[in-house]
Coordinates of C-alpha atoms in Angstrom, one line a residue:
Chain A
G134 CA -15.4 135.3 -55.2
A135 CA -16.2 135.7 -58.9
V136 CA -14.3 138.9 -59.6
V137 CA -13.8 140.2 -63.1
S138 CA -11.4 143.1 -63.8
Q139 CA -11.0 145.3 -66.9
H140 CA -8.1 147.4 -68.0
P141 CA -8.0 150.2 -68.7
S142 CA -10.9 151.7 -66.9
W143 CA -10.9 154.6 -69.4
V144 CA -9.0 155.5 -72.5
I145 CA -8.9 158.4 -74.9
C146 CA -7.5 157.9 -78.4
K147 CA -7.3 159.6 -81.7
S148 CA -9.4 158.6 -84.6
G149 CA -7.8 155.9 -86.7
T150 CA -5.8 154.3 -83.9
S151 CA -6.5 150.9 -82.3
V152 CA -7.3 150.3 -78.7
K153 CA -7.0 147.1 -76.7
I154 CA -9.2 146.3 -73.7
E155 CA -8.4 143.5 -71.3
C156 CA -10.8 141.4 -69.3
R157 CA -9.6 139.1 -66.6
S158 CA -11.3 136.7 -64.3
L159 CA -9.3 137.0 -61.1
D160 CA -10.5 134.0 -59.0
F161 CA -12.0 131.6 -61.4
Q162 CA -11.4 130.1 -64.8
A163 CA -13.7 131.6 -67.4
T164 CA -14.5 129.2 -70.1
T165 CA -16.8 131.7 -71.7
M166 CA -16.5 135.5 -71.8
F167 CA -18.9 138.0 -73.3
W168 CA -18.4 141.6 -74.5
Y169 CA -21.0 144.2 -74.4
R170 CA -21.3 147.8 -75.4
Q171 CA -23.4 150.4 -73.7
F172 CA -24.3 153.9 -74.9
P173 CA -25.5 156.6 -72.5
K174 CA -29.0 156.0 -71.1
Q175 CA -29.3 152.7 -73.0
S176 CA -29.1 149.1 -72.0
L177 CA -26.2 146.7 -72.6
M178 CA -25.9 145.4 -76.1
L179 CA -24.2 142.0 -76.5
M180 CA -21.4 142.2 -79.1
A181 CA -19.8 138.8 -79.0
T182 CA -19.3 135.5 -77.1
S183 CA -15.9 134.0 -76.8
N184 CA -14.9 130.6 -75.6
E185 CA -11.3 129.9 -74.6
G186 CA -9.3 128.6 -77.5
S187 CA -12.0 129.2 -80.1
K188 CA -13.0 132.0 -82.4
A189 CA -15.5 134.5 -81.1
T190 CA -19.2 134.4 -82.1
Y191 CA -20.3 137.8 -83.1
E192 CA -23.9 139.2 -82.9
Q193 CA -25.6 140.3 -86.0
G194 CA -24.4 143.8 -87.0
V195 CA -21.1 143.7 -85.2
E196 CA -18.1 143.9 -87.5
K197 CA -15.7 141.1 -86.5
D198 CA -12.8 142.8 -88.4
K199 CA -13.3 146.0 -86.4
F200 CA -13.8 144.4 -83.0
L201 CA -11.1 141.7 -82.6
I202 CA -11.6 139.4 -79.8
N203 CA -9.0 137.0 -78.4
H204 CA -9.6 134.5 -75.6
A205 CA -6.3 132.8 -75.4
S206 CA -6.5 131.6 -71.8
L207 CA -9.0 130.7 -69.2
T208 CA -8.5 134.0 -67.4
L209 CA -8.0 136.6 -70.1
S210 CA -10.0 137.9 -73.1
T211 CA -9.1 141.0 -75.0
L212 CA -11.2 143.2 -77.2
T213 CA -9.3 145.4 -79.8
V214 CA -11.2 148.2 -81.4
T215 CA -9.3 148.7 -84.7
S216 CA -9.2 152.0 -86.6
A217 CA -11.4 153.6 -84.0
H218 CA -13.8 156.4 -84.9
P219 CA -15.8 158.8 -82.8
E220 CA -18.9 156.7 -83.2
D221 CA -17.1 153.8 -81.4
S222 CA -17.0 155.9 -78.3
S223 CA -18.9 153.9 -75.7
F224 CA -18.8 152.0 -72.5
Y225 CA -17.4 148.5 -73.1
I226 CA -18.2 145.8 -70.5
C227 CA -17.1 142.2 -70.3
S228 CA -18.5 139.3 -68.4
A229 CA -17.4 135.8 -67.6
T230 CA -18.9 132.5 -66.7
G231 CA -17.0 129.7 -65.2
T232 CA -18.6 126.6 -66.6
S233 CA -19.2 125.2 -70.0
G234 CA -21.6 128.0 -71.1
R235 CA -24.7 125.9 -70.9
R236 CA -27.7 128.2 -71.3
G237 CA -29.8 129.3 -68.5
T238 CA -27.8 128.1 -65.5
D239 CA -24.5 130.0 -65.7
T240 CA -24.2 133.2 -63.7
Q241 CA -22.4 135.9 -65.6
Y242 CA -20.1 138.1 -63.6
F243 CA -19.3 141.5 -65.0
G244 CA -16.2 143.6 -65.1
P245 CA -16.3 147.3 -64.1
G246 CA -16.3 148.5 -67.7
T247 CA -14.0 150.6 -69.9
R248 CA -15.0 154.0 -71.1
L249 CA -13.6 154.6 -74.6
T250 CA -13.5 158.1 -76.1
V251 CA -12.3 158.5 -79.6
L252 CA -11.4 162.1 -80.6
Chain B
L288 CA -35.2 134.1 -77.9
A289 CA -36.4 134.8 -74.4
K290 CA -37.5 138.5 -74.2
T291 CA -38.2 140.2 -70.9
T292 CA -40.5 143.1 -70.2
Q293 CA -40.1 145.3 -67.1
P294 CA -41.5 148.7 -66.1
I295 CA -39.2 151.4 -67.3
S296 CA -39.1 153.3 -64.0
M297 CA -40.3 153.1 -60.4
D298 CA -40.1 155.5 -57.5
S299 CA -39.9 154.6 -53.9
Y300 CA -39.0 156.1 -50.5
E301 CA -36.4 155.0 -48.1
G302 CA -37.4 152.2 -45.8
Q303 CA -40.1 150.8 -48.1
E304 CA -40.2 147.4 -49.8
V305 CA -39.9 147.5 -53.5
N306 CA -41.2 144.9 -55.9
I307 CA -40.1 144.9 -59.5
T308 CA -42.0 142.4 -61.8
C309 CA -40.6 141.1 -65.0
S310 CA -42.5 139.1 -67.6
H311 CA -40.7 136.4 -69.7
N312 CA -43.4 134.5 -71.6
N313 CA -40.9 132.6 -73.8
I314 CA -38.6 131.3 -71.1
A315 CA -37.2 127.9 -71.9
T316 CA -37.5 124.8 -69.7
N317 CA -33.8 124.9 -68.7
D318 CA -33.5 128.7 -68.3
Y319 CA -32.8 130.4 -65.0
I320 CA -33.9 133.9 -64.1
T321 CA -31.2 136.3 -63.1
W322 CA -31.4 139.9 -61.8
Y323 CA -28.6 142.4 -62.0
Q324 CA -28.2 145.9 -60.6
Q325 CA -26.2 148.6 -62.4
F326 CA -25.0 152.0 -61.2
P327 CA -23.9 154.6 -63.7
S328 CA -20.6 154.0 -65.3
Q329 CA -20.2 150.6 -63.7
G330 CA -20.7 147.0 -64.8
P331 CA -23.8 145.1 -63.7
R332 CA -23.7 143.5 -60.3
F333 CA -25.3 140.1 -59.7
I334 CA -28.2 140.3 -57.2
I335 CA -30.0 136.9 -57.3
Q336 CA -30.8 134.0 -59.5
G337 CA -33.6 131.4 -59.4
Y338 CA -35.5 128.7 -61.3
K339 CA -38.8 128.4 -59.5
T340 CA -40.7 129.2 -56.3
K341 CA -38.8 131.5 -54.0
V342 CA -35.1 132.3 -53.5
T343 CA -33.8 134.6 -50.8
N344 CA -30.3 135.9 -50.1
E345 CA -28.9 138.7 -47.9
V346 CA -30.0 141.5 -50.3
A347 CA -33.2 140.4 -52.0
S348 CA -35.9 137.8 -52.6
L349 CA -37.0 136.4 -55.9
F350 CA -40.5 135.1 -56.4
I351 CA -41.3 132.9 -59.4
P352 CA -44.8 131.4 -60.0
A353 CA -45.3 127.9 -61.2
D354 CA -45.7 128.8 -64.9
R355 CA -42.4 130.8 -64.7
K356 CA -43.7 133.3 -67.2
S357 CA -42.9 136.1 -64.8
S358 CA -40.7 136.9 -61.7
T359 CA -40.7 139.5 -59.0
L360 CA -37.6 140.9 -57.4
S361 CA -38.3 142.1 -53.9
L362 CA -35.9 144.6 -52.2
P363 CA -36.7 145.0 -48.5
R364 CA -36.3 148.4 -46.9
V365 CA -34.6 150.2 -49.7
S366 CA -32.1 153.0 -49.1
L367 CA -30.9 155.9 -51.2
S368 CA -28.0 153.7 -52.4
D369 CA -30.4 151.3 -54.0
T370 CA -31.1 153.9 -56.7
A371 CA -30.0 152.1 -59.8
V372 CA -31.1 150.3 -62.9
Y373 CA -32.3 146.7 -62.4
Y374 CA -32.2 144.2 -65.1
C375 CA -34.1 140.9 -65.4
L376 CA -32.6 138.3 -67.7
V377 CA -33.2 134.8 -68.7
G378 CA -31.0 132.5 -70.6
D379 CA -31.1 132.3 -74.4
G380 CA -34.3 130.5 -75.1
G381 CA -33.4 129.9 -78.7
S382 CA -31.7 126.9 -80.3
S383 CA -28.2 128.0 -79.4
N384 CA -26.6 126.7 -76.3
T385 CA -24.1 129.5 -75.5
G386 CA -25.6 130.8 -72.3
K387 CA -25.7 134.3 -73.6
L388 CA -28.0 136.9 -72.0
I389 CA -29.9 139.6 -73.8
F390 CA -30.5 142.7 -71.8
G391 CA -33.9 144.5 -72.0
Q392 CA -34.3 148.1 -71.1
G393 CA -34.2 147.5 -67.3
T394 CA -36.1 149.3 -64.6
T395 CA -34.7 152.6 -63.2
L396 CA -35.5 152.7 -59.5
Q397 CA -35.4 156.0 -57.9
V398 CA -35.3 156.0 -54.1
K399 CA -36.3 159.2 -52.5
P400 CA -35.6 160.4 -48.9

């Protein structure tokens, strides 16, 4: 149980275009989803937290107009990288929890990640 | 905000038991401790979670002392396939109630034949 998928697994795009990444919880309802970014040889950096039906909460330093997050249903969240630039090239990973998001007790299950390369 | 500190790297040999200790001095009363494993170009995989004392599952054990300011992940009889980065995380110990996790640098475990 607790499977999270991401699509696509990798994407290459031209600078200035927008890219959408989907995150789905396959066998549970995800009330809260998280988006992370990971650069080579570095740890995961939390970008934003999204609750179903609400606006996402972004971490300090993350541009909400550049990284659009939508969590329209209990099984799907999307991250859209708008006007992508080479510096946005990274490994994007989502995770999901299946309860109310209360701190400390909810296990996050992670997707396999999406490798974005912006030319 | 609950910050964790782990050794940056560890080496071991096949068949040995590996213990990775993590310190989390600012852990909040309601926070749990969770360990994840990550292979290159993959999302983290849940290993084990605990609140206090000892937790054991089919892949690992987690030891948490009474003061909960540290925890130790124990991997019995590691194999080459256990070579990965291991992350120790606790819930957000700040005033927010989102359940978000902040990743530290993790411990890179290298298992040698």
